[in-house]
Amino acid sequence: MTKLYPKVNYIGNKLKVASWIIENLPIKNGKVLDLFCGGCSVSYVLKKQDFHVYSNDILYSNFVLAKALIENKNDKLKLDLKKIDDFFNIKDFENLKWMIDKLYFEHEVRELVNLINYSKTLKEYQNYLFLALLRRSMIRKIPYSRMTIKWEEIVKFRDEELSYKKYKRRRAYHNQPFLTHIKKELSDYNNAIFDNNQNNKAFHLDSLSLLKNLSVGNERIDLIYIDPPYPSTMNNYIGFYGGFDKMLNKNISNFLDFTKTENFLQNIKMLIIESKNITNLVAISLNNRCKPSVYELQNFLQNECKNIEIFQTTHTYKVTGKENKNIHNEILMILEI
């Protein structure tokens, strides 16, 4: 399969180690649930290798990626934006004023209103493809590619002359219209669509809630893959991308939080216990810098597992806006439960 995963600009993306992860799974086919799919890189490689893939995430910005790239079999996006200004609505603009001088300039928020309303005219998977492209364009326009950056910093680093002095690049893409970014990546997103002859599904639920729902429905999963936003990492995904969800009135509430050290082990244990109702195998992605440590997690879960295997490899991780590259040990923990 020669299909290529498109550019999504996602912090913590596992694309570089996705094949390594899948090579070390104890199954070579079957149904895999990617419980925290994030940017969908692991789900995408699973799909390429003909697994039956379920992709889930609590963030709507990630859910649209799963709908567009994993669940979608063959629908591609055709743009008809000759009258884009016709989609402006003053009421919708009023609802998005919170973004002005926080994430974008006023004229850019006006453009967002047009694009959001245009997306509502598109059919299911074309709509999700468009929203996935819109999400990427929104991230691309923000320095450091995350929505937690203060407005003063955004304005400063969108100054192309200052950017040139600091990075020897003007980074003009920060100041290009959203639509310019969408058009540029449209072909790559369309070309990423394919049918692997499986009925893949995307879910937009809290991790524990989804496991309970699948159990009630008597669903069987061959393996559950868990890559949570573990502590001691850049794990503020709701902050990084939640502005997209808020813009579309998809606010997040009532979810199991894995970002805090004090309840991480207990929350993982809750997932493992619930997973026993639908699977015998769980794979957990971690790295050597996470706290609690891999061995703390192993010891904590020992009584819930029949067997635990641990694999590791090196992985170079680059954070946008930082010159240094951090070399981590990427760790895969396989649990037989």
mmCIF file of C-alpha atoms in Angstrom:
data_model
loop_
_atom_site.group_PDB
_atom_site.id
_atom_site.type_symbol
_atom_site.label_atom_id
_atom_site.label_comp_id
_atom_site.label_asym_id
_atom_site.label_seq_id
_atom_site.Cartn_x
_atom_site.Cartn_y
_atom_site.Cartn_z
ATOM 1 C CA MET A 1 0.000 0.000 0.000
ATOM 2 C CA THR A 2 1.654 3.230 -1.192
ATOM 3 C CA LYS A 3 -0.805 5.674 0.364
ATOM 4 C CA LEU A 4 0.888 8.394 2.416
ATOM 5 C CA TYR A 5 -0.292 9.863 5.702
ATOM 6 C CA PRO A 6 -0.806 13.612 5.089
ATOM 7 C CA LYS A 7 0.564 16.524 7.109
ATOM 8 C CA VAL A 8 -1.542 17.056 10.218
ATOM 9 C CA ASN A 9 0.853 19.012 12.493
ATOM 10 C CA TYR A 10 0.281 16.986 15.656
ATOM 11 C CA ILE A 11 2.470 17.137 18.772
ATOM 12 C CA GLY A 12 3.614 13.681 19.873
ATOM 13 C CA ASN A 13 2.814 12.146 16.495
ATOM 14 C CA LYS A 14 3.847 8.473 16.420
ATOM 15 C CA LEU A 15 4.279 8.241 12.633
ATOM 16 C CA LYS A 16 8.032 7.569 12.808
ATOM 17 C CA VAL A 17 7.549 4.626 15.169
ATOM 18 C CA ALA A 18 4.119 3.398 14.027
ATOM 19 C CA SER A 19 5.526 0.574 11.891
ATOM 20 C CA TRP A 20 7.800 -0.500 14.758
ATOM 21 C CA ILE A 21 4.810 -0.546 17.121
ATOM 22 C CA ILE A 22 2.734 -2.669 14.757
ATOM 23 C CA GLU A 23 5.624 -5.058 14.047
ATOM 24 C CA ASN A 24 5.791 -5.830 17.771
ATOM 25 C CA LEU A 25 2.077 -6.421 18.263
ATOM 26 C CA PRO A 26 1.238 -10.073 19.017
ATOM 27 C CA ILE A 27 -1.353 -10.123 16.211
ATOM 28 C CA LYS A 28 -0.889 -9.629 12.467
ATOM 29 C CA ASN A 29 -4.544 -9.081 11.565
ATOM 30 C CA GLY A 30 -7.894 -8.549 13.237
ATOM 31 C CA LYS A 31 -9.721 -5.705 14.974
ATOM 32 C CA VAL A 32 -7.652 -3.083 16.803
ATOM 33 C CA LEU A 33 -9.056 -0.255 18.917
ATOM 34 C CA ASP A 34 -6.831 2.847 18.963
ATOM 35 C CA LEU A 35 -8.263 4.275 22.174
ATOM 36 C CA PHE A 36 -6.450 7.653 22.091
ATOM 37 C CA CYS A 37 -5.969 8.062 18.344
ATOM 38 C CA GLY A 38 -4.738 11.683 18.422
ATOM 39 C CA GLY A 39 -3.411 12.555 14.973
ATOM 40 C CA CYS A 40 -4.336 9.037 13.736
ATOM 41 C CA SER A 41 -0.837 8.091 12.568
ATOM 42 C CA VAL A 42 -0.925 4.641 14.212
ATOM 43 C CA SER A 43 -4.519 4.084 13.071
ATOM 44 C CA TYR A 44 -3.497 5.019 9.546
ATOM 45 C CA VAL A 45 -0.610 2.535 9.410
ATOM 46 C CA LEU A 46 -2.876 -0.146 10.910
ATOM 47 C CA LYS A 47 -5.370 0.571 8.148
ATOM 48 C CA LYS A 48 -2.611 0.312 5.526
ATOM 49 C CA GLN A 49 -1.741 -3.116 6.920
ATOM 50 C CA ASP A 50 -5.374 -4.238 6.509
ATOM 51 C CA PHE A 51 -6.353 -4.306 10.166
ATOM 52 C CA HIS A 52 -9.971 -3.598 11.075
ATOM 53 C CA VAL A 53 -9.479 -0.265 12.857
ATOM 54 C CA TYR A 54 -11.550 1.508 15.477
ATOM 55 C CA SER A 55 -10.205 5.020 16.212
ATOM 56 C CA ASN A 56 -11.353 7.043 19.207
ATOM 57 C CA ASP A 57 -10.552 10.397 20.760
ATOM 58 C CA ILE A 58 -12.260 12.799 23.156
ATOM 59 C CA LEU A 59 -11.121 15.790 21.069
ATOM 60 C CA TYR A 60 -13.378 16.602 18.144
ATOM 61 C CA SER A 61 -10.363 17.918 16.221
ATOM 62 C CA ASN A 62 -8.928 14.376 16.343
ATOM 63 C CA PHE A 63 -12.282 12.744 15.635
ATOM 64 C CA VAL A 64 -12.587 14.606 12.312
ATOM 65 C CA LEU A 65 -9.186 13.190 11.313
ATOM 66 C CA ALA A 66 -10.385 9.679 12.171
ATOM 67 C CA LYS A 67 -13.592 10.145 10.183
ATOM 68 C CA ALA A 68 -11.738 11.614 7.198
ATOM 69 C CA LEU A 69 -8.735 9.263 7.050
ATOM 70 C CA ILE A 70 -9.700 6.033 8.843
ATOM 71 C CA GLU A 71 -13.458 5.494 8.530
ATOM 72 C CA ASN A 72 -13.732 7.100 5.095
ATOM 73 C CA LYS A 73 -13.342 4.515 2.320
ATOM 74 C CA ASN A 74 -13.358 6.525 -0.903
ATOM 75 C CA ASP A 75 -15.056 9.929 -0.606
ATOM 76 C CA LYS A 76 -12.790 12.745 -1.762
ATOM 77 C CA LEU A 77 -13.195 16.499 -1.446
ATOM 78 C CA LYS A 78 -13.945 18.856 -4.296
ATOM 79 C CA LEU A 79 -13.894 22.561 -3.483
ATOM 80 C CA ASP A 80 -16.313 25.071 -4.964
ATOM 81 C CA LEU A 81 -15.371 28.310 -3.275
ATOM 82 C CA LYS A 82 -16.064 30.909 -5.938
ATOM 83 C CA LYS A 83 -18.536 32.663 -3.667
ATOM 84 C CA ILE A 84 -16.893 32.079 -0.325
ATOM 85 C CA ASP A 85 -17.947 35.479 1.014
ATOM 86 C CA ASP A 86 -21.583 34.467 0.557
ATOM 87 C CA PHE A 87 -21.254 32.251 3.615
ATOM 88 C CA PHE A 88 -20.545 35.079 6.056
ATOM 89 C CA ASN A 89 -23.074 35.463 8.857
ATOM 90 C CA ILE A 90 -22.858 38.229 11.439
ATOM 91 C CA LYS A 91 -24.390 36.077 14.211
ATOM 92 C CA ASP A 92 -21.781 33.379 13.652
ATOM 93 C CA PHE A 93 -19.078 36.027 13.656
ATOM 94 C CA GLU A 94 -20.307 37.313 17.031
ATOM 95 C CA ASN A 95 -20.003 33.765 18.402
ATOM 96 C CA LEU A 96 -16.365 33.586 17.310
ATOM 97 C CA LYS A 97 -15.234 36.985 18.558
ATOM 98 C CA TRP A 98 -13.464 35.260 21.468
ATOM 99 C CA MET A 99 -10.807 34.203 18.940
ATOM 100 C CA ILE A 100 -9.923 37.774 17.926
ATOM 101 C CA ASP A 101 -6.604 38.927 19.391
ATOM 102 C CA LYS A 102 -6.346 35.571 21.145
ATOM 103 C CA LEU A 103 -5.584 33.229 18.245
ATOM 104 C CA TYR A 104 -6.149 35.223 15.044
ATOM 105 C CA PHE A 105 -6.732 38.723 13.700
ATOM 106 C CA GLU A 106 -10.288 39.929 13.041
ATOM 107 C CA HIS A 107 -10.151 39.479 9.259
ATOM 108 C CA GLU A 108 -9.002 35.888 9.795
ATOM 109 C CA VAL A 109 -11.895 35.131 12.124
ATOM 110 C CA ARG A 110 -14.213 36.465 9.434
ATOM 111 C CA GLU A 111 -12.649 34.013 7.012
ATOM 112 C CA LEU A 112 -13.204 31.202 9.515
ATOM 113 C CA VAL A 113 -16.922 32.040 9.640
ATOM 114 C CA ASN A 114 -17.115 31.668 5.861
ATOM 115 C CA LEU A 115 -15.238 28.380 5.863
ATOM 116 C CA ILE A 116 -17.216 26.826 8.727
ATOM 117 C CA ASN A 117 -20.516 27.708 7.076
ATOM 118 C CA TYR A 118 -19.251 26.384 3.757
ATOM 119 C CA SER A 119 -18.359 23.083 5.444
ATOM 120 C CA LYS A 120 -21.997 22.676 6.476
ATOM 121 C CA THR A 121 -22.977 22.416 2.806
ATOM 122 C CA LEU A 122 -20.771 19.350 2.291
ATOM 123 C CA LYS A 123 -21.802 15.718 2.621
ATOM 124 C CA GLU A 124 -20.561 13.556 5.506
ATOM 125 C CA TYR A 125 -17.013 12.514 4.621
ATOM 126 C CA GLN A 126 -16.365 15.546 2.436
ATOM 127 C CA ASN A 127 -17.332 17.660 5.434
ATOM 128 C CA TYR A 128 -14.898 15.776 7.691
ATOM 129 C CA LEU A 129 -12.135 16.074 5.105
ATOM 130 C CA PHE A 130 -12.720 19.805 4.859
ATOM 131 C CA LEU A 131 -12.718 20.162 8.658
ATOM 132 C CA ALA A 132 -9.504 18.122 8.879
ATOM 133 C CA LEU A 133 -7.906 20.491 6.372
ATOM 134 C CA LEU A 134 -9.299 23.508 8.219
ATOM 135 C CA ARG A 135 -7.891 22.181 11.484
ATOM 136 C CA ARG A 136 -4.463 21.798 9.930
ATOM 137 C CA SER A 137 -4.583 25.309 8.443
ATOM 138 C CA MET A 138 -5.485 26.771 11.840
ATOM 139 C CA ILE A 139 -2.539 25.051 13.518
ATOM 140 C CA ARG A 140 -0.190 25.956 10.675
ATOM 141 C CA LYS A 141 -0.941 29.665 11.066
ATOM 142 C CA ILE A 142 -0.016 29.719 14.765
ATOM 143 C CA PRO A 143 3.678 29.936 15.732
ATOM 144 C CA TYR A 144 4.846 26.744 17.480
ATOM 145 C CA SER A 145 1.713 24.978 16.148
ATOM 146 C CA ARG A 146 -0.256 25.048 19.373
ATOM 147 C CA MET A 147 -3.137 27.185 20.598
ATOM 148 C CA THR A 148 -1.672 27.735 24.058
ATOM 149 C CA ILE A 149 0.750 30.380 22.772
ATOM 150 C CA LYS A 150 0.034 33.854 24.170
ATOM 151 C CA TRP A 151 -1.293 36.427 21.725
ATOM 152 C CA GLU A 152 1.726 38.679 22.254
ATOM 153 C CA GLU A 153 3.979 35.820 21.130
ATOM 154 C CA ILE A 154 1.747 35.020 18.161
ATOM 155 C CA VAL A 155 1.914 38.618 16.950
ATOM 156 C CA LYS A 156 5.657 38.782 17.523
ATOM 157 C CA PHE A 157 6.513 35.626 15.606
ATOM 158 C CA ARG A 158 4.088 36.371 12.797
ATOM 159 C CA ASP A 159 6.331 39.344 12.083
ATOM 160 C CA GLU A 160 8.223 37.937 9.105
ATOM 161 C CA GLU A 161 11.285 40.134 9.570
ATOM 162 C CA LEU A 162 11.670 39.127 13.208
ATOM 163 C CA SER A 163 11.181 35.491 12.234
ATOM 164 C CA TYR A 164 13.934 35.838 9.656
ATOM 165 C CA LYS A 165 16.319 37.254 12.247
ATOM 166 C CA LYS A 166 15.601 34.408 14.679
ATOM 167 C CA TYR A 167 15.148 31.417 12.331
ATOM 168 C CA LYS A 168 16.619 32.638 9.012
ATOM 169 C CA ARG A 169 13.158 32.027 7.545
ATOM 170 C CA ARG A 170 10.327 34.502 7.191
ATOM 171 C CA ARG A 171 7.668 31.858 7.841
ATOM 172 C CA ALA A 172 5.215 33.670 5.606
ATOM 173 C CA TYR A 173 2.804 30.754 5.943
ATOM 174 C CA HIS A 174 1.692 32.146 9.317
ATOM 175 C CA ASN A 175 0.159 35.088 7.451
ATOM 176 C CA GLN A 176 -1.409 33.238 4.535
ATOM 177 C CA PRO A 177 -5.220 32.819 4.465
ATOM 178 C CA PHE A 178 -6.680 29.586 5.804
ATOM 179 C CA LEU A 179 -7.968 28.798 2.337
ATOM 180 C CA THR A 180 -4.466 28.988 0.876
ATOM 181 C CA HIS A 181 -3.330 26.272 3.284
ATOM 182 C CA ILE A 182 -6.407 24.165 2.553
ATOM 183 C CA LYS A 183 -5.872 24.306 -1.203
ATOM 184 C CA LYS A 184 -2.186 23.478 -0.818
ATOM 185 C CA GLU A 185 -2.848 20.272 1.156
ATOM 186 C CA LEU A 186 -6.095 19.225 -0.563
ATOM 187 C CA SER A 187 -4.458 16.847 -3.032
ATOM 188 C CA ASP A 188 -2.410 15.092 -0.333
ATOM 189 C CA TYR A 189 -5.475 14.577 1.860
ATOM 190 C CA ASN A 190 -7.516 13.248 -1.063
ATOM 191 C CA ASN A 191 -4.687 10.937 -2.073
ATOM 192 C CA ALA A 192 -4.515 9.581 1.481
ATOM 193 C CA ILE A 193 -8.035 8.137 1.208
ATOM 194 C CA PHE A 194 -8.350 4.413 0.521
ATOM 195 C CA ASP A 195 -10.506 1.353 1.224
ATOM 196 C CA ASN A 196 -8.797 -1.541 3.019
ATOM 197 C CA ASN A 197 -11.952 -3.684 2.746
ATOM 198 C CA GLN A 198 -12.741 -3.263 6.436
ATOM 199 C CA ASN A 199 -15.590 -1.364 8.072
ATOM 200 C CA ASN A 200 -13.366 0.938 10.105
ATOM 201 C CA LYS A 201 -15.078 3.240 12.600
ATOM 202 C CA ALA A 202 -14.344 6.564 14.283
ATOM 203 C CA PHE A 203 -15.599 7.354 17.793
ATOM 204 C CA HIS A 204 -15.754 10.604 19.762
ATOM 205 C CA LEU A 205 -15.994 9.405 23.358
ATOM 206 C CA ASP A 206 -14.187 9.354 26.667
ATOM 207 C CA SER A 207 -11.920 6.298 26.728
ATOM 208 C CA LEU A 208 -13.639 4.527 29.629
ATOM 209 C CA SER A 209 -17.102 5.313 28.264
ATOM 210 C CA LEU A 210 -16.244 3.754 24.907
ATOM 211 C CA LEU A 211 -14.952 0.564 26.537
ATOM 212 C CA LYS A 212 -18.183 0.274 28.533
ATOM 213 C CA ASN A 213 -20.300 0.883 25.419
ATOM 214 C CA LEU A 214 -18.449 -1.792 23.457
ATOM 215 C CA SER A 215 -18.860 -4.213 26.356
ATOM 216 C CA VAL A 216 -22.607 -3.585 26.546
ATOM 217 C CA GLY A 217 -22.803 -4.209 22.802
ATOM 218 C CA ASN A 218 -20.972 -7.543 23.213
ATOM 219 C CA GLU A 219 -18.206 -6.300 20.925
ATOM 220 C CA ARG A 220 -14.954 -8.267 20.753
ATOM 221 C CA ILE A 221 -11.655 -6.535 20.017
ATOM 222 C CA ASP A 222 -8.479 -8.454 19.164
ATOM 223 C CA LEU A 223 -6.207 -5.790 20.682
ATOM 224 C CA ILE A 224 -6.596 -2.394 22.329
ATOM 225 C CA TYR A 225 -3.806 0.125 21.697
ATOM 226 C CA ILE A 226 -3.429 2.794 24.389
ATOM 227 C CA ASP A 227 -1.293 5.903 23.904
ATOM 228 C CA PRO A 228 -2.560 8.274 26.607
ATOM 229 C CA PRO A 229 -1.411 11.870 27.223
ATOM 230 C CA TYR A 230 0.806 10.627 30.036
ATOM 231 C CA PRO A 231 2.338 12.903 32.694
ATOM 232 C CA SER A 232 5.750 14.597 32.408
ATOM 233 C CA THR A 233 5.334 15.239 28.691
ATOM 234 C CA MET A 234 3.816 17.931 26.485
ATOM 235 C CA ASN A 235 0.365 16.571 27.230
ATOM 236 C CA ASN A 236 -1.986 19.574 27.156
ATOM 237 C CA TYR A 237 -3.806 18.441 24.015
ATOM 238 C CA ILE A 238 -7.028 20.138 25.035
ATOM 239 C CA GLY A 239 -5.079 23.386 25.254
ATOM 240 C CA PHE A 240 -3.120 22.733 22.056
ATOM 241 C CA TYR A 241 -6.154 21.949 19.875
ATOM 242 C CA GLY A 242 -9.255 22.615 21.969
ATOM 243 C CA GLY A 243 -9.846 25.982 20.287
ATOM 244 C CA PHE A 244 -10.992 24.068 17.207
ATOM 245 C CA ASP A 245 -13.528 22.149 19.303
ATOM 246 C CA LYS A 246 -14.764 25.333 20.986
ATOM 247 C CA MET A 247 -15.105 27.066 17.611
ATOM 248 C CA LEU A 248 -17.473 24.290 16.497
ATOM 249 C CA ASN A 249 -19.330 24.146 19.838
ATOM 250 C CA LYS A 250 -17.860 20.730 20.654
ATOM 251 C CA ASN A 251 -16.830 21.503 24.205
ATOM 252 C CA ILE A 252 -15.286 18.721 26.299
ATOM 253 C CA SER A 253 -16.653 17.578 29.660
ATOM 254 C CA ASN A 254 -16.587 14.518 31.930
ATOM 255 C CA PHE A 255 -13.561 12.573 30.792
ATOM 256 C CA LEU A 256 -10.919 10.422 32.455
ATOM 257 C CA ASP A 257 -7.781 12.573 32.824
ATOM 258 C CA PHE A 258 -4.378 10.917 32.289
ATOM 259 C CA THR A 259 -2.214 14.043 32.447
ATOM 260 C CA LYS A 260 -1.696 14.114 36.222
ATOM 261 C CA THR A 261 0.881 11.927 37.954
ATOM 262 C CA GLU A 262 -1.203 11.380 41.087
ATOM 263 C CA ASN A 263 -4.040 9.520 39.339
ATOM 264 C CA PHE A 264 -2.376 8.148 36.199
ATOM 265 C CA LEU A 265 -1.767 4.614 37.496
ATOM 266 C CA GLN A 266 -5.255 4.243 38.905
ATOM 267 C CA ASN A 267 -6.860 5.520 35.697
ATOM 268 C CA ILE A 268 -4.824 3.144 33.541
ATOM 269 C CA LYS A 269 -5.851 0.298 35.839
ATOM 270 C CA MET A 270 -9.514 1.249 35.364
ATOM 271 C CA LEU A 271 -9.039 0.977 31.594
ATOM 272 C CA ILE A 272 -7.349 -2.421 31.881
ATOM 273 C CA ILE A 273 -10.092 -3.816 34.123
ATOM 274 C CA GLU A 274 -12.810 -2.597 31.741
ATOM 275 C CA SER A 275 -10.849 -3.861 28.722
ATOM 276 C CA LYS A 276 -11.066 -7.424 30.058
ATOM 277 C CA ASN A 277 -14.711 -7.487 28.995
ATOM 278 C CA ILE A 278 -13.857 -7.109 25.304
ATOM 279 C CA THR A 279 -10.261 -8.253 24.704
ATOM 280 C CA ASN A 280 -7.370 -10.406 25.913
ATOM 281 C CA LEU A 281 -4.609 -8.105 24.646
ATOM 282 C CA VAL A 282 -3.631 -4.509 25.388
ATOM 283 C CA ALA A 283 -0.629 -2.584 24.032
ATOM 284 C CA ILE A 284 0.470 0.605 25.819
ATOM 285 C CA SER A 285 2.840 3.186 24.313
ATOM 286 C CA LEU A 286 5.135 4.989 26.754
ATOM 287 C CA ASN A 287 8.601 6.505 26.826
ATOM 288 C CA ASN A 288 11.511 6.446 29.246
ATOM 289 C CA ARG A 289 10.795 9.984 30.488
ATOM 290 C CA CYS A 290 7.226 9.452 31.592
ATOM 291 C CA LYS A 291 6.340 9.541 35.277
ATOM 292 C CA PRO A 292 5.197 7.246 36.802
ATOM 293 C CA SER A 293 7.905 5.162 35.163
ATOM 294 C CA VAL A 294 7.395 2.154 32.932
ATOM 295 C CA TYR A 295 8.464 -0.165 35.742
ATOM 296 C CA GLU A 296 6.114 1.481 38.220
ATOM 297 C CA LEU A 297 3.299 0.889 35.747
ATOM 298 C CA GLN A 298 4.416 -2.700 35.187
ATOM 299 C CA ASN A 299 4.435 -3.422 38.927
ATOM 300 C CA PHE A 300 1.091 -1.693 39.438
ATOM 301 C CA LEU A 301 -0.616 -3.751 36.701
ATOM 302 C CA GLN A 302 1.063 -7.079 37.499
ATOM 303 C CA ASN A 303 -1.943 -8.512 39.331
ATOM 304 C CA GLU A 304 -4.307 -7.633 36.467
ATOM 305 C CA CYS A 305 -2.226 -9.396 33.805
ATOM 306 C CA LYS A 306 -1.333 -12.953 32.867
ATOM 307 C CA ASN A 307 1.828 -11.763 31.155
ATOM 308 C CA ILE A 308 3.661 -8.491 30.377
ATOM 309 C CA GLU A 309 6.242 -7.979 27.617
ATOM 310 C CA ILE A 310 8.240 -4.781 27.069
ATOM 311 C CA PHE A 311 9.859 -3.615 23.823
ATOM 312 C CA GLN A 312 11.850 -0.426 23.272
ATOM 313 C CA THR A 313 13.574 1.560 20.536
ATOM 314 C CA THR A 314 15.102 5.039 20.243
ATOM 315 C CA HIS A 315 12.968 7.867 18.897
ATOM 316 C CA THR A 316 14.083 11.432 18.140
ATOM 317 C CA TYR A 317 11.384 13.889 19.162
ATOM 318 C CA LYS A 318 11.412 17.499 17.919
ATOM 319 C CA VAL A 319 9.275 20.171 19.566
ATOM 320 C CA THR A 320 8.304 23.045 17.288
ATOM 321 C CA GLY A 321 10.062 26.225 18.352
ATOM 322 C CA LYS A 322 12.970 24.477 20.054
ATOM 323 C CA GLU A 323 16.365 23.957 18.482
ATOM 324 C CA ASN A 324 17.268 20.807 20.396
ATOM 325 C CA LYS A 325 16.038 17.363 19.488
ATOM 326 C CA ASN A 326 15.342 15.024 22.381
ATOM 327 C CA ILE A 327 16.204 11.365 21.964
ATOM 328 C CA HIS A 328 13.743 9.189 23.863
ATOM 329 C CA ASN A 329 13.363 5.469 24.298
ATOM 330 C CA GLU A 330 9.978 4.642 22.810
ATOM 331 C CA ILE A 331 8.495 1.805 24.851
ATOM 332 C CA LEU A 332 5.732 -0.640 23.997
ATOM 333 C CA MET A 333 4.191 -2.672 26.802
ATOM 334 C CA ILE A 334 2.157 -5.714 25.720
ATOM 335 C CA LEU A 335 -0.337 -6.988 28.291
ATOM 336 C CA GLU A 336 -2.102 -10.329 28.200
ATOM 337 C CA ILE A 337 -5.140 -9.835 30.411
#
